[in-house]
CSV table of N, CA and C in Angstrom, one decimal:
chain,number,residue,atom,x,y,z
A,1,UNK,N,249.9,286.2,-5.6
A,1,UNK,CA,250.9,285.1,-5.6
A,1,UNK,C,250.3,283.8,-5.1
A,2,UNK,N,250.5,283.1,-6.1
A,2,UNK,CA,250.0,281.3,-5.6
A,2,UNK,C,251.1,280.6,-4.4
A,3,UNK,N,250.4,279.7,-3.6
A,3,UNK,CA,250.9,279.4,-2.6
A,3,UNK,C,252.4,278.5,-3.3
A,4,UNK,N,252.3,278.1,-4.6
A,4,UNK,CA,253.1,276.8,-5.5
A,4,UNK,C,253.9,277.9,-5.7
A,5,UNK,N,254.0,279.3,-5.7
A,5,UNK,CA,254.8,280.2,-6.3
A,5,UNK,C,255.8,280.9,-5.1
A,6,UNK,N,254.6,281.2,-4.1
A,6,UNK,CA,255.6,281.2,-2.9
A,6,UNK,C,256.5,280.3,-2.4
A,7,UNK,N,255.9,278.8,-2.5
A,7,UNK,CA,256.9,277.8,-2.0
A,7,UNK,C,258.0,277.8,-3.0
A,8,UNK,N,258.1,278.0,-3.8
A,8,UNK,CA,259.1,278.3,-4.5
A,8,UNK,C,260.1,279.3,-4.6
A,9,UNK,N,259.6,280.2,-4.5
A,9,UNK,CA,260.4,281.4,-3.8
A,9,UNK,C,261.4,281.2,-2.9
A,10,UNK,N,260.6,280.5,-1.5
A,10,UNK,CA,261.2,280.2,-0.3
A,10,UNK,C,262.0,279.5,-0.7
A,11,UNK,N,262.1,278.4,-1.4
A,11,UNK,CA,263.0,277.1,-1.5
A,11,UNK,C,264.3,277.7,-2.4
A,12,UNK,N,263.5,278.8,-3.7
A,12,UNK,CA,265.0,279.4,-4.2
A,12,UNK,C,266.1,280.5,-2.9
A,13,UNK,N,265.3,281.3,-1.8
A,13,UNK,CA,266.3,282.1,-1.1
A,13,UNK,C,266.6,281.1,-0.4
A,14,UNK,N,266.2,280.1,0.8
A,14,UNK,CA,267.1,278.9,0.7
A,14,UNK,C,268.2,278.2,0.4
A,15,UNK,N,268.2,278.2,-0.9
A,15,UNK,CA,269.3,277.8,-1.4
A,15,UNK,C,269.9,278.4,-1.2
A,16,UNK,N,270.1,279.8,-2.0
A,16,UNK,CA,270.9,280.8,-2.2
A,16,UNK,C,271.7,281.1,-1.1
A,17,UNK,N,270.9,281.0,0.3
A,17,UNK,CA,271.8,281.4,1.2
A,17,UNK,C,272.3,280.2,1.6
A,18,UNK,N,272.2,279.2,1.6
A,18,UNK,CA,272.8,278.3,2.1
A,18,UNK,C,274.2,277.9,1.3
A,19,UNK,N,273.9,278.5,0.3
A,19,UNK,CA,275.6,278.5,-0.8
A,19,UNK,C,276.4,279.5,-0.4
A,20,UNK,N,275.8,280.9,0.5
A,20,UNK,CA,276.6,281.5,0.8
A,20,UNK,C,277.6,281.4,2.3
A,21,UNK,N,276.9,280.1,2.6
A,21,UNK,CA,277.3,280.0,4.4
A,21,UNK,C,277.3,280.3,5.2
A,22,UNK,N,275.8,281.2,4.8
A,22,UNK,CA,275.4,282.4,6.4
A,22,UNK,C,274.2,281.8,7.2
A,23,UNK,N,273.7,280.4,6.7
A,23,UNK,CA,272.4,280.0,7.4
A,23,UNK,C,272.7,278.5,7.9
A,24,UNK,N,272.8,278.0,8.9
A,24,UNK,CA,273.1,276.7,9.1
A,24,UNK,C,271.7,276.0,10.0
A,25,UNK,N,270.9,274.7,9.1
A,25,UNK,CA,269.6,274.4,9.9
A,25,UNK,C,270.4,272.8,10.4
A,26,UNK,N,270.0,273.3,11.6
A,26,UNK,CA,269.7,272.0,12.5
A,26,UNK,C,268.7,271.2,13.1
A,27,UNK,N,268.0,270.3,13.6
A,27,UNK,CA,267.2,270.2,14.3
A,27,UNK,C,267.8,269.8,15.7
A,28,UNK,N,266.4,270.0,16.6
A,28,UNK,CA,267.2,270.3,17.9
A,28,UNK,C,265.6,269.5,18.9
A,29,UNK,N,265.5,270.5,20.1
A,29,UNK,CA,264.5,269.1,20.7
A,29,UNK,C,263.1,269.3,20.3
A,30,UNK,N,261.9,268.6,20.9
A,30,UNK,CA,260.7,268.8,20.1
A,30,UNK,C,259.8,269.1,21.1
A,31,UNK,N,259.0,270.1,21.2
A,31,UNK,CA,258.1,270.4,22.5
A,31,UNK,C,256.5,269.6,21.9
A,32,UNK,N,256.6,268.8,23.0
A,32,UNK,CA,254.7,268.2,23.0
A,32,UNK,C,254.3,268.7,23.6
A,33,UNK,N,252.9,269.0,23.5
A,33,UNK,CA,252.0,269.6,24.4
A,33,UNK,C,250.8,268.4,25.3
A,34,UNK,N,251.1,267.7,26.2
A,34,UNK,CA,250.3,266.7,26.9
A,34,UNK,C,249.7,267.4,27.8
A,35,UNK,N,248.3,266.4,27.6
A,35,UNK,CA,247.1,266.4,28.5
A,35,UNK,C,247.1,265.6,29.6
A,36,UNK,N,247.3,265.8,30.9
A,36,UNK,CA,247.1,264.9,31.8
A,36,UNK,C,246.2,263.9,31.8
A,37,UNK,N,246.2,262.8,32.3
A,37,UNK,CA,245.3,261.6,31.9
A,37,UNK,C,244.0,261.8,33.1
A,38,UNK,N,245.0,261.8,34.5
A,38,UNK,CA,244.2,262.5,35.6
A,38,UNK,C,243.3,263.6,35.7
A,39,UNK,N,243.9,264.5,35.5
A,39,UNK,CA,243.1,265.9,36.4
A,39,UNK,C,242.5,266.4,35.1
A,40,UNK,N,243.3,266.9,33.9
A,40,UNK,CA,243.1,267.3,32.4
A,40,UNK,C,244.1,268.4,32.3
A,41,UNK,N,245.0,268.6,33.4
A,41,UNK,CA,246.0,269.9,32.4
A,41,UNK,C,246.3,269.6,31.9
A,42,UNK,N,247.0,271.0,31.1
A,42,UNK,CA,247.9,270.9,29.9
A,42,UNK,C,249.1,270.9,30.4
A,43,UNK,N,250.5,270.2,29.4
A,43,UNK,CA,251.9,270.4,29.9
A,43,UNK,C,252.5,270.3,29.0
A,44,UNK,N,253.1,271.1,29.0
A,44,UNK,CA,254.6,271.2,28.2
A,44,UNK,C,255.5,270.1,28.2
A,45,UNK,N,256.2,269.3,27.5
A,45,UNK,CA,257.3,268.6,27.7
A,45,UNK,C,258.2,268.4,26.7
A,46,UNK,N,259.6,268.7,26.4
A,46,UNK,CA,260.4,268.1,25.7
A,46,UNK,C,260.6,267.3,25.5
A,47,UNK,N,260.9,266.9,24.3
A,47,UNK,CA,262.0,265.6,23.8
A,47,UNK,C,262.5,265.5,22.8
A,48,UNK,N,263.4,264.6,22.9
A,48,UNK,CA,264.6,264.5,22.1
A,48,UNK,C,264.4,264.2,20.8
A,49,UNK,N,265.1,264.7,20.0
A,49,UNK,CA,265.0,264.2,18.7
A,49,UNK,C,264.3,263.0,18.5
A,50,UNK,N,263.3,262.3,17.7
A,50,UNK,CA,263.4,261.0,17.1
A,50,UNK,C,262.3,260.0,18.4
A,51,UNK,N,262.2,260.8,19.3
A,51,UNK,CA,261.9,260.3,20.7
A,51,UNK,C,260.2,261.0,20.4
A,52,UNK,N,259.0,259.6,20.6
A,52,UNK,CA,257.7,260.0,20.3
A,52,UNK,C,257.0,259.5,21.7
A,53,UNK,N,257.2,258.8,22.7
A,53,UNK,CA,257.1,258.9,24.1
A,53,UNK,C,258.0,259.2,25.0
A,54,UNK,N,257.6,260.4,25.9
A,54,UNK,CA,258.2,260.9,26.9
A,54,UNK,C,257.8,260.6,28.5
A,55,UNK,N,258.6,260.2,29.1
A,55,UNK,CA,257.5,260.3,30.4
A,55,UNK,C,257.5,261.5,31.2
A,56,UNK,N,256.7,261.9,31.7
A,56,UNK,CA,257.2,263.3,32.5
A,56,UNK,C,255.3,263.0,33.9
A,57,UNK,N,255.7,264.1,34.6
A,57,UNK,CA,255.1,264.4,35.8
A,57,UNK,C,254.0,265.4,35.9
A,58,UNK,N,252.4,265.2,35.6
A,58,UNK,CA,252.1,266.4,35.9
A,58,UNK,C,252.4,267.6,36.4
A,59,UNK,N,252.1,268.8,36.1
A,59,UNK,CA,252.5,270.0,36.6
A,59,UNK,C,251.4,270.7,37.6
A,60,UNK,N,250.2,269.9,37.9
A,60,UNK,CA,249.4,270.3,38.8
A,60,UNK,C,249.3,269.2,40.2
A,61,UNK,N,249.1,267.9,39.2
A,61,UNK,CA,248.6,267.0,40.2
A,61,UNK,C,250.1,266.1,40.7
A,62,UNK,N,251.1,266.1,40.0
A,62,UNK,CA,252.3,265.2,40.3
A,62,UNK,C,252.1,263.9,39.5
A,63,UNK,N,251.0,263.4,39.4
A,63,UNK,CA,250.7,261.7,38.3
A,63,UNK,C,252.0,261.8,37.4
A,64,UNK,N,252.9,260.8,37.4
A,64,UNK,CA,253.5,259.9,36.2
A,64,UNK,C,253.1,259.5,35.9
A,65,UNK,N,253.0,260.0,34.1
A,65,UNK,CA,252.6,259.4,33.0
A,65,UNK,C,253.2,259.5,31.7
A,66,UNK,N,253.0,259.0,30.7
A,66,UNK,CA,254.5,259.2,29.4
A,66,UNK,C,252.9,259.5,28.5
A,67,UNK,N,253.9,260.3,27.5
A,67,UNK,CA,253.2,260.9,26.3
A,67,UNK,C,252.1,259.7,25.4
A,68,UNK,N,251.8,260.1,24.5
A,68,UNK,CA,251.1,259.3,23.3
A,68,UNK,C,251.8,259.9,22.2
């Protein structure tokens, strides 16, 4: 099965169920994965829909700093 055939697929049970009223898509928050500027961990951080800088707090060192 070609990937053009799969996507297809997917996009016909999609529909189908969404005519039946059993699947409802929303979007909801968006997890970034930041690098400390400081030390170099990694961090988790939320944000809000629509929202592409976040500020948040190191998780090792404490440094405030906002996303890229």
């Amino acid at each position: 099965m070609s990937k053009q055939s799969q996507r297809e697929e997917a996009e016909r049970l999609i529909r189908e169920t969404m005519e039946k009223r059993n699947l409802v898509i929303k979007q909801g928050m968006t997890r970034i994965e930041a690098v400390c500027g400081k030390c170099g961990a990694p961090n988790r951080v939320q944000a809000e829909k629509g929202q592409a800088r976040v500020k948040f707090a190191c998780k090792n060192c404490g440094q405030k700093q906002e996303t890229l």
